[in-house]
Coordinates of N, CA and C in Angstrom, one line a residue:
M1089 N 0.8 -1.2 0.0 CA 0.0 0.0 0.0 C 0.9 1.2 0.0
D1090 N 2.2 1.1 -0.1 CA 3.1 2.3 0.1 C 2.8 3.3 -0.9
E1091 N 2.6 3.0 -2.2 CA 2.4 4.0 -3.2 C 1.1 4.8 -3.0
W1092 N 0.3 4.3 -2.2 CA -1.0 5.0 -2.0 C -1.0 5.9 -0.8
G1093 N 0.0 5.8 0.0 CA 0.1 6.6 1.2 C -0.7 5.8 2.3
M1094 N -0.6 6.4 3.5 CA -1.2 5.7 4.6 C -2.7 6.1 4.7
I1095 N -3.5 5.2 5.3 CA -4.9 5.5 5.5 C -5.1 6.3 6.8
P1096 N -5.8 7.5 6.8 CA -5.9 8.3 8.0 C -6.8 7.4 9.0
L1097 N -6.5 7.6 10.3 CA -7.2 6.9 11.3 C -8.6 7.2 11.4
S1098 N -8.9 8.6 11.1 CA -10.3 9.0 11.1 C -11.1 8.3 10.0
R1099 N -10.4 7.8 9.0 CA -11.2 7.2 7.9 C -11.6 5.8 8.4
I1100 N -10.9 5.2 9.4 CA -11.4 4.0 10.0 C -12.8 4.1 10.6
A1101 N -12.9 5.3 11.3 CA -14.2 5.6 12.0 C -15.3 5.8 10.9
H1102 N -15.0 6.5 9.8 CA -16.0 6.7 8.7 C -16.3 5.3 8.1
G1103 N -15.4 4.4 7.9 CA -15.6 3.1 7.4 C -16.5 2.3 8.3
G1104 N -16.2 2.4 9.6 CA -17.1 1.7 10.6 C -18.4 2.2 10.6
Y1105 N -18.6 3.5 10.3 CA -20.0 4.1 10.3 C -20.7 3.7 8.9
C1106 N -20.0 3.8 7.9 CA -20.6 3.6 6.5 C -19.4 3.5 5.5
M1107 N -19.4 2.4 4.8 CA -18.3 2.3 3.8 C -18.5 3.1 2.6
R1108 N -19.8 3.4 2.3 CA -20.1 4.3 1.1 C -19.6 5.7 1.5
R1109 N -19.9 6.2 2.7 CA -19.4 7.5 3.2 C -17.9 7.6 3.1
A1110 N -17.2 6.5 3.7 CA -15.7 6.5 3.5 C -15.2 6.5 2.1
A1111 N -15.9 5.8 1.2 CA -15.4 5.8 -0.2 C -15.7 7.2 -0.8
L1112 N -16.8 7.9 -0.5 CA -17.0 9.3 -1.0 C -15.9 10.2 -0.6
L1113 N -15.6 10.0 0.7 CA -14.5 10.9 1.2 C -13.1 10.6 0.6
T1114 N -12.9 9.3 0.3 CA -11.5 8.8 -0.1 C -11.4 9.1 -1.7
N1115 N -12.4 8.6 -2.4 CA -12.3 8.7 -3.9 C -12.8 9.9 -4.5
E1116 N -13.7 10.6 -4.0 CA -14.3 11.8 -4.5 C -13.9 13.1 -3.8
Q1117 N -13.3 12.9 -2.5 CA -12.7 14.0 -1.8 C -13.8 15.0 -1.5
V1118 N -15.0 14.5 -1.1 CA -16.1 15.4 -0.8 C -16.3 15.5 0.8
W1119 N -16.8 16.7 1.2 CA -17.1 16.9 2.6 C -18.1 17.9 2.7
V1120 N -19.1 17.7 3.5 CA -20.2 18.7 3.9 C -20.3 18.7 5.4
E1121 N -20.4 19.9 6.0 CA -20.5 20.0 7.4 C -21.9 20.2 7.8
N1122 N -22.4 19.6 8.8 CA -23.7 19.9 9.4 C -23.6 20.3 10.8
T1123 N -24.7 20.4 11.5 CA -24.7 20.9 12.9 C -23.7 20.0 13.8
D1124 N -23.9 18.7 13.6 CA -23.1 17.8 14.6 C -21.6 17.9 14.2
T1125 N -21.2 17.9 13.0 CA -19.8 18.0 12.7 C -19.2 19.4 13.1
A1126 N -20.0 20.5 12.9 CA -19.6 21.8 13.4 C -19.4 21.9 14.9
K1127 N -20.3 21.3 15.6 CA -20.3 21.3 17.0 C -19.1 20.5 17.5
G1128 N -18.9 19.3 16.9 CA -17.7 18.5 17.3 C -16.4 19.2 17.0
R1129 N -16.3 19.9 15.9 CA -15.1 20.6 15.6 C -14.8 21.7 16.6
E1130 N -15.9 22.4 17.0 CA -15.7 23.5 17.9 C -15.3 23.0 19.3
E1131 N -15.9 21.8 19.7 CA -15.5 21.3 21.0 C -14.1 20.8 21.0
H1132 N -13.7 20.2 19.9 CA -12.4 19.6 19.8 C -11.3 20.7 19.8
G1133 N -11.7 21.9 19.5 CA -10.8 23.0 19.4 C -10.0 23.1 20.8
R1134 N -10.6 22.8 21.9 CA -9.9 22.9 23.2 C -8.9 21.8 23.3
V1135 N -9.1 20.8 22.6 CA -8.1 19.7 22.8 C -7.0 19.6 21.7
H1136 N -7.4 20.1 20.4 CA -6.5 20.0 19.3 C -5.4 21.1 19.3
T1137 N -4.8 21.1 20.4 CA -3.5 21.9 20.4 C -2.4 21.0 20.9
K1138 N -1.4 20.9 20.0 CA -0.3 19.9 20.4 C 0.4 20.4 21.6
R1139 N 0.5 19.7 22.6 CA 1.2 20.1 23.8 C 1.3 18.9 24.7
I1140 N 2.2 19.1 25.7 CA 2.4 18.1 26.9 C 2.2 18.7 28.1
E1141 N 1.4 18.0 29.0 CA 1.1 18.5 30.3 C 1.6 17.4 31.3
R1142 N 2.2 17.8 32.3 CA 2.7 16.9 33.3 C 2.0 17.1 34.7
R1143 N 1.5 16.0 35.2 CA 0.8 15.9 36.5 C 1.3 14.8 37.3
G1144 N 2.3 15.2 38.1 CA 3.0 14.2 38.9 C 3.7 13.1 38.0
D1145 N 3.3 11.8 38.1 CA 3.9 10.7 37.4 C 3.1 10.5 36.1
T1146 N 2.2 11.4 35.7 CA 1.5 11.2 34.6 C 1.7 12.4 33.5
L1147 N 1.9 12.0 32.3 CA 2.1 12.9 31.2 C 0.8 12.8 30.3
L1148 N 0.2 14.0 30.0 CA -0.9 14.1 29.0 C -0.3 14.6 27.7
L1149 N -0.4 13.8 26.7 CA 0.2 14.1 25.3 C -1.0 14.4 24.4
Y1150 N -1.2 15.7 24.0 CA -2.3 16.1 23.2 C -1.8 16.1 21.7
E1151 N -2.7 15.8 20.8 CA -2.4 15.9 19.4 C -1.2 15.1 19.1
Y1152 N -1.1 13.9 19.6 CA 0.2 13.1 19.4 C 0.1 12.3 18.2
E1153 N 1.1 12.5 17.3 CA 1.1 11.8 16.0 C 1.6 10.4 16.1
V1154 N 0.8 9.4 15.4 CA 1.1 8.1 15.5 C 1.0 7.5 14.1
S1155 N 1.6 6.3 13.9 CA 1.6 5.6 12.6 C 1.9 4.1 12.7
S1156 N 1.5 3.4 11.7 CA 1.9 1.9 11.7 C 2.3 1.6 10.4
T1157 N 3.5 1.1 10.2 CA 4.0 0.6 8.9 C 3.3 -0.7 8.6
K1158 N 3.1 -1.5 9.6 CA 2.5 -2.8 9.3 C 1.1 -2.6 8.7
W1159 N 0.3 -1.8 9.3 CA -1.2 -1.6 8.9 C -1.3 -0.4 7.9
Q1160 N -0.3 0.3 7.7 CA -0.3 1.5 6.8 C -1.5 2.5 7.2
I1161 N -1.5 2.8 8.5 CA -2.4 3.8 8.9 C -1.6 4.9 9.8
S1162 N -2.2 6.1 9.8 CA -1.5 7.2 10.5 C -2.6 8.2 10.9
G1163 N -2.1 9.0 11.9 CA -3.1 10.1 12.3 C -2.6 10.7 13.6
K1164 N -3.5 11.3 14.4 CA -3.2 11.9 15.6 C -4.2 11.4 16.7
C1165 N -3.6 11.2 17.9 CA -4.5 10.9 19.1 C -4.8 12.2 19.8
D1166 N -6.1 12.2 20.1 CA -6.5 13.4 20.9 C -5.7 13.5 22.1
C1167 N -5.6 12.5 22.9 CA -4.8 12.5 24.1 C -4.2 11.1 24.4
I1168 N -3.1 11.1 24.9 CA -2.5 9.8 25.4 C -2.1 10.1 26.9
E1169 N -2.6 9.3 27.7 CA -2.2 9.4 29.1 C -1.1 8.4 29.4
A1170 N 0.1 9.0 29.6 CA 1.3 8.2 29.9 C 1.6 8.2 31.3
V1171 N 1.3 7.0 32.0 CA 1.4 7.0 33.4 C 2.7 6.1 33.8
R1172 N 3.5 6.6 34.8 CA 4.7 5.9 35.2 C 4.4 4.5 35.6
D1173 N 5.2 3.6 34.9 CA 4.9 2.2 35.2 C 6.3 1.4 34.9
E1174 N 6.8 0.8 35.9 CA 8.1 0.2 35.7 C 8.1 -1.0 34.7
A1175 N 6.9 -1.5 34.4 CA 6.8 -2.6 33.5 C 6.3 -2.0 32.1
G1176 N 6.4 -0.7 32.0 CA 5.9 0.0 30.8 C 7.0 0.1 29.7
C1177 N 6.8 1.1 28.8 CA 7.7 1.3 27.7 C 8.3 2.7 27.8
F1178 N 9.2 3.0 26.9 CA 9.8 4.3 26.9 C 9.4 5.1 25.7
I1179 N 9.1 6.4 25.9 CA 8.7 7.2 24.8 C 9.5 8.5 24.9
P1180 N 9.7 9.2 23.8 CA 10.6 10.4 23.8 C 10.2 11.5 24.8
A1181 N 8.9 11.6 25.1 CA 8.5 12.6 26.0 C 8.7 12.4 27.5
A1182 N 9.1 11.1 27.9 CA 9.3 10.8 29.3 C 10.6 10.2 29.5
D1183 N 11.2 10.5 30.7 CA 12.5 10.1 31.1 C 12.3 8.8 32.1
F1184 N 11.1 8.2 32.1 CA 10.8 7.1 32.9 C 9.9 6.2 32.1
P1185 N 9.8 4.9 32.4 CA 8.8 3.9 31.7 C 7.4 4.3 32.0
V1186 N 6.6 4.1 30.9 CA 5.2 4.6 31.1 C 4.2 3.5 30.6
R1187 N 3.0 3.5 31.0 CA 1.8 2.7 30.5 C 1.0 3.7 29.7
L1188 N 0.7 3.3 28.5 CA 0.0 4.2 27.5 C -1.6 4.0 27.5
Y1189 N -2.3 5.0 27.6 CA -3.7 4.9 27.6 C -4.3 6.0 26.7
P1190 N -4.6 5.6 25.5 CA -5.2 6.6 24.5 C -6.6 6.9 24.9
V1191 N -6.9 8.2 24.6 CA -8.3 8.8 24.9 C -8.8 9.6 23.7
E1192 N -9.9 9.3 23.1 CA -10.4 10.0 22.0 C -11.6 10.8 22.5
Y1193 N -11.5 12.1 22.1 CA -12.6 13.0 22.5 C -13.7 13.1 21.4
K1194 N -15.0 13.0 21.9 CA -16.0 13.1 20.9 C -17.2 14.1 21.6
H1195 N -17.9 14.8 20.7 CA -18.9 15.6 21.2 C -20.1 14.8 21.6
G1196 N -21.1 15.5 22.3 CA -22.3 14.8 22.6 C -22.3 14.1 23.9
K1197 N -23.3 13.2 24.1 CA -23.5 12.4 25.4 C -23.0 11.0 25.2
L1198 N -22.8 10.4 26.3 CA -22.3 9.0 26.3 C -23.2 8.1 25.5
R1199 N -22.7 7.3 24.5 CA -23.4 6.5 23.7 C -22.6 5.4 23.1
E1200 N -23.3 4.4 22.5 CA -22.6 3.3 21.9 C -22.3 3.6 20.4
E1201 N -21.1 3.8 20.0 CA -20.7 4.0 18.6 C -19.5 3.2 18.3
E1202 N -19.6 2.1 17.7 CA -18.5 1.2 17.5 C -17.5 1.8 16.6
E1203 N -17.9 2.7 15.6 CA -16.9 3.3 14.7 C -15.8 4.0 15.4
Y1204 N -16.1 4.7 16.6 CA -15.2 5.3 17.4 C -14.3 4.4 18.1
E1205 N -14.9 3.2 18.5 CA -14.0 2.3 19.2 C -13.0 1.7 18.2
L1206 N -13.4 1.6 16.9 CA -12.4 1.1 15.9 C -11.3 2.1 15.7
Q1207 N -11.6 3.4 15.6 CA -10.6 4.4 15.5 C -9.6 4.4 16.7
L1208 N -10.2 4.3 17.9 CA -9.4 4.3 19.0 C -8.4 3.1 19.1
C1209 N -9.0 1.9 18.8 CA -8.2 0.6 18.7 C -7.1 0.8 17.6
G1210 N -7.4 1.5 16.6 CA -6.3 1.7 15.6 C -5.2 2.5 16.1
Q1211 N -5.5 3.6 16.9 CA -4.5 4.4 17.6 C -3.6 3.5 18.5
A1212 N -4.3 2.6 19.2 CA -3.5 1.7 20.1 C -2.6 0.8 19.3
M1213 N -3.1 0.3 18.3 CA -2.3 -0.6 17.4 C -0.9 0.2 16.8
C1214 N -1.2 1.5 16.5 CA -0.1 2.2 16.1 C 1.0 2.3 17.3
L1215 N 0.5 2.7 18.5 CA 1.3 2.9 19.6 C 2.1 1.6 20.0
E1216 N 1.4 0.6 19.8 CA 2.0 -0.7 20.3 C 3.2 -1.1 19.2
E1217 N 3.1 -0.7 18.0 CA 4.1 -0.9 17.0 C 5.2 0.1 17.2
M1218 N 4.9 1.3 17.5 CA 5.9 2.4 17.7 C 6.8 2.1 18.9
Y1219 N 6.2 1.7 20.0 CA 7.0 1.6 21.3 C 7.1 0.1 21.8
Q1220 N 6.7 -0.8 21.0 CA 6.9 -2.2 21.3 C 6.3 -2.5 22.7
T1221 N 5.1 -2.2 22.8 CA 4.3 -2.4 24.0 C 3.0 -3.0 23.8
K1222 N 2.2 -3.2 24.8 CA 0.9 -3.8 24.7 C -0.1 -2.8 25.4
I1223 N -1.1 -2.5 24.7 CA -2.1 -1.6 25.3 C -3.5 -2.3 25.3
P1224 N -4.0 -2.7 26.4 CA -5.2 -3.5 26.5 C -6.5 -2.6 26.5
E1225 N -6.3 -1.3 26.8 CA -7.5 -0.6 27.0 C -7.3 0.9 26.7
G1226 N -8.4 1.6 26.4 CA -8.3 3.1 26.1 C -9.8 3.6 26.6
A1227 N -10.1 4.8 26.1 CA -11.3 5.4 26.5 C -11.8 6.4 25.5
I1228 N -13.1 6.5 25.4 CA -13.7 7.6 24.6 C -14.4 8.5 25.7
F1229 N -13.9 9.9 25.6 CA -14.4 10.9 26.5 C -15.5 11.8 25.7
Y1230 N -16.7 11.7 26.2 CA -17.8 12.5 25.6 C -17.8 13.9 26.3
I1231 N -17.6 14.9 25.5 CA -17.3 16.2 26.1 C -18.5 16.9 26.7
S1232 N -19.7 16.8 26.0 CA -20.9 17.4 26.5 C -21.3 16.8 27.9
S1233 N -21.2 15.6 28.1 CA -21.6 14.9 29.3 C -20.4 14.8 30.3
H1234 N -19.2 15.0 29.9 CA -18.1 14.9 30.7 C -18.0 13.5 31.3
R1235 N -18.2 12.5 30.4 CA -18.2 11.1 30.9 C -17.2 10.3 30.0
R1236 N -16.6 9.3 30.5 CA -15.7 8.5 29.9 C -16.2 7.1 29.7
K1237 N -16.0 6.6 28.5 CA -16.5 5.2 28.2 C -15.2 4.4 28.0
P1238 N -14.9 3.4 28.9 CA -13.7 2.5 28.7 C -13.9 1.6 27.5
V1239 N -12.8 1.3 26.7 CA -12.9 0.5 25.6 C -11.8 -0.6 25.7
M1240 N -12.2 -1.8 25.7 CA -11.2 -2.9 25.8 C -10.8 -3.2 24.4
F1241 N -9.5 -3.4 24.2 CA -9.0 -3.7 22.8 C -8.9 -5.2 22.7
T1242 N -10.0 -5.8 22.5 CA -10.1 -7.3 22.4 C -9.6 -7.8 21.0
D1243 N -9.5 -9.1 20.9 CA -9.0 -9.7 19.6 C -10.1 -9.4 18.6
A1244 N -11.4 -9.5 19.1 CA -12.4 -9.3 18.0 C -12.4 -7.9 17.5
L1245 N -12.2 -6.9 18.4 CA -12.2 -5.5 18.0 C -11.0 -5.2 17.0
R1246 N -9.9 -5.8 17.4 CA -8.7 -5.6 16.5 C -9.0 -6.3 15.2
A1247 N -9.6 -7.4 15.1 CA -9.9 -8.0 13.9 C -10.8 -7.1 13.0
R1248 N -11.8 -6.4 13.7 CA -12.6 -5.5 13.0 C -11.8 -4.3 12.3
V1249 N -10.9 -3.9 13.1 CA -10.0 -2.8 12.6 C -9.3 -3.2 11.4
T1250 N -8.6 -4.3 11.5 CA -7.9 -4.8 10.2 C -8.8 -5.1 9.1
E1251 N -10.0 -5.7 9.3 CA -10.8 -5.9 8.2 C -11.4 -4.5 7.6
T1252 N -11.6 -3.5 8.4 CA -12.0 -2.2 7.9 C -10.9 -1.5 7.1
I1253 N -9.6 -1.7 7.5 CA -8.5 -1.2 6.8 C -8.5 -1.9 5.4
R1254 N -8.6 -3.2 5.5 CA -8.6 -4.0 4.1 C -9.6 -3.5 3.2
Q1255 N -10.9 -3.3 3.7 CA -12.0 -2.8 2.8 C -11.7 -1.4 2.4
L1256 N -11.1 -0.5 3.2 CA -10.8 0.8 2.7 C -9.8 0.8 1.7
D1257 N -8.8 0.0 1.8 CA -7.7 -0.1 0.7 C -8.2 -0.7 -0.6
E1258 N -9.2 -1.6 -0.4 CA -9.8 -2.2 -1.6 C -10.6 -1.1 -2.4
L1259 N -11.3 -0.3 -1.6 CA -12.2 0.7 -2.2 C -11.3 1.7 -3.0
R1260 N -10.2 2.2 -2.3 CA -9.4 3.2 -3.0 C -8.7 2.7 -4.2
R1261 N -8.2 1.5 -4.1 CA -7.6 0.9 -5.3 C -8.4 0.7 -6.5
G1262 N -9.7 0.3 -6.2 CA -10.6 0.1 -7.2 C -11.5 1.3 -7.6
F1263 N -11.2 2.4 -6.9 CA -11.9 3.7 -7.1 C -13.4 3.4 -7.1
R1264 N -13.8 2.6 -6.1 CA -15.2 2.1 -6.2 C -16.0 2.8 -5.1
I1265 N -17.3 3.1 -5.4 CA -18.2 3.6 -4.4 C -19.3 2.6 -4.2
P1266 N -19.3 1.9 -3.1 CA -20.3 0.9 -2.8 C -21.7 1.4 -2.7
P1267 N -22.7 0.6 -3.0 CA -24.1 1.0 -2.8 C -24.4 1.4 -1.4
A1268 N -25.5 2.2 -1.3 CA -25.8 2.7 0.1 C -26.6 1.6 0.8
E1269 N -26.5 1.5 2.1 CA -27.2 0.6 3.0 C -28.1 1.5 3.8
I1270 N -29.3 1.7 3.4 CA -30.1 2.7 4.1 C -30.5 2.3 5.5
G1271 N -30.4 3.2 6.4 CA -30.7 2.9 7.8 C -30.8 4.3 8.6
P1272 N -31.1 4.3 9.9 CA -31.2 5.4 10.7 C -30.0 6.4 10.6
K1273 N -28.9 5.7 10.4 CA -27.6 6.5 10.4 C -27.6 7.5 9.2
C1274 N -28.4 7.2 8.1 CA -28.4 8.1 7.0 C -28.9 9.5 7.4
K1275 N -29.9 9.5 8.2 CA -30.5 10.7 8.6 C -29.5 11.7 9.4
R1276 N -28.5 11.1 10.0 CA -27.5 12.0 10.7 C -26.3 12.3 9.9
C1277 N -26.2 11.7 8.7 CA -25.0 11.8 7.9 C -24.9 13.2 7.2
S1278 N -23.8 13.8 7.3 CA -23.6 15.2 6.7 C -23.5 15.0 5.2
L1279 N -23.2 13.8 4.7 CA -23.0 13.7 3.2 C -24.3 13.1 2.6
R1280 N -25.4 13.2 3.3 CA -26.7 12.7 2.8 C -27.1 13.2 1.4
E1281 N -27.0 14.5 1.3 CA -27.3 15.1 0.0 C -26.4 14.8 -1.2
L1282 N -25.2 14.5 -0.9 CA -24.3 14.0 -1.9 C -24.4 12.5 -2.2
C1283 N -24.6 11.8 -1.1 CA -24.8 10.4 -1.2 C -26.0 9.9 -1.9
L1284 N -27.2 10.6 -1.6 CA -28.4 10.2 -2.2 C -28.8 8.7 -2.1
P1285 N -28.8 8.2 -0.7 CA -28.9 6.8 -0.5 C -30.1 6.2 -1.2
E1286 N -31.3 6.9 -1.2 CA -32.5 6.2 -1.8 C -32.3 6.1 -3.3
L1287 N -31.7 7.1 -4.0 CA -31.4 7.0 -5.4 C -30.5 5.8 -5.7
S1288 N -29.5 5.7 -4.9 CA -28.5 4.6 -5.0 C -29.2 3.3 -5.0
Q1289 N -30.1 3.1 -4.0 CA -30.8 1.9 -3.9 C -31.7 1.6 -5.1
T1290 N -32.4 2.7 -5.6 CA -33.3 2.5 -6.7 C -32.5 2.1 -7.9
A1291 N -31.4 2.7 -8.2 CA -30.6 2.4 -9.3 C -30.0 1.0 -9.3
E1292 N -29.7 0.6 -8.1 CA -29.1 -0.8 -8.0 C -30.3 -1.8 -8.2
A1293 N -31.5 -1.5 -7.7 CA -32.6 -2.4 -7.9 C -33.0 -2.5 -9.3
Y1294 N -32.9 -1.3 -10.0 CA -33.2 -1.3 -11.5 C -32.2 -2.1 -12.3
C1295 N -31.0 -2.1 -12.0 CA -29.9 -2.8 -12.6 C -30.2 -4.3 -12.5
K1296 N -30.5 -4.7 -11.2 CA -30.8 -6.1 -10.9 C -32.0 -6.6 -11.7
K1297 N -33.0 -5.7 -11.8 CA -34.3 -6.1 -12.5 C -33.9 -6.4 -14.0
L1298 N -33.0 -5.5 -14.6 CA -32.6 -5.6 -16.0 C -31.9 -7.0 -16.2
A1299 N -31.0 -7.3 -15.2 CA -30.3 -8.5 -15.3 C -31.1 -9.7 -15.3
R1300 N -32.2 -9.7 -14.4 CA -33.1 -10.7 -14.3 C -33.9 -10.9 -15.5
E1301 N -34.3 -9.8 -16.1 CA -35.1 -9.9 -17.3 C -34.3 -10.5 -18.5
A1302 N -33.0 -10.1 -18.5 CA -32.2 -10.5 -19.6 C -32.0 -12.0 -19.5
M1303 N -31.8 -12.6 -18.3 CA -31.6 -14.0 -18.1 C -33.0 -14.7 -18.5
E1304 N -34.1 -14.1 -18.2 CA -35.3 -14.8 -18.5 C -35.6 -14.8 -20.0
D1305 N -35.1 -13.8 -20.7 CA -35.3 -13.8 -22.1 C -34.3 -14.6 -23.0
E1306 N -33.3 -15.2 -22.4 CA -32.3 -16.0 -23.1 C -33.0 -17.3 -23.5
P1307 N -32.7 -17.7 -24.8 CA -33.2 -18.9 -25.3 C -32.8 -20.1 -24.5
R1308 N -33.6 -21.1 -24.3 CA -33.3 -22.3 -23.6 C -33.1 -23.5 -24.4

C-alpha cells in the first residue's frame, strides 16, 4: 500500500460508520459540514492543540502523531495518558517507563458508537508498534456529558479494525463507491445530500431487474 500513502485513522471511523461514506471521502474528496460536525469541531478546538502536560507521574500528550508501517495507517491521538509504570515502555516525551492509555474526544453524550472504538483501537495498534508495548484498554471521552467510556481492545475489535483497513484499501484501489445501505444513520450523515442513498438503492434495484429480465429472455 506504500504508493497509495497511509490511510488516516479518522477514515477507519468513517468506514465503521458507513463504507459508502468512507469511499466518497476517499475517492471523490467530498465533505459537507452539518450541525453535529460543526459542534464537534468547535468542542475539539480545546483539545486539538499539540502540547504536553505533566501531572506528577502522569504525562498528558495532546495531538500526538502516530503511525503503523504494518497496517499502513496514521493520524493523531486526541490525548494519550502516559502513566509511570516500571513494566511499561519508553517514549521520547518521558524519562521514565510509562503505561500508555489513548483517549479519544467526541462531542455529545455517552453512547454506543462502534466506529469510534475502531478508531481508538487503531490508535492503540499504532502505539504498540511504535513503542513495542501492549495496550489493553483506552477510552472515549464525551465532552458534553463529561463522561468517559472505557474500551477494551479485544481480539475481536482488533480483527474488525484490520478488516476495515482492508476494505478501505480495496475501495481506494478500485476507485469504487459501494451502494448505500439505508438505515437510521443516513439521517444523521452530513453527506446525505451528496450520497443520495434512496437514489442509489433505486438504481441498484433497477440494474438487478434488468439483469433478471435478460436472463429470462435468453433462449433455452
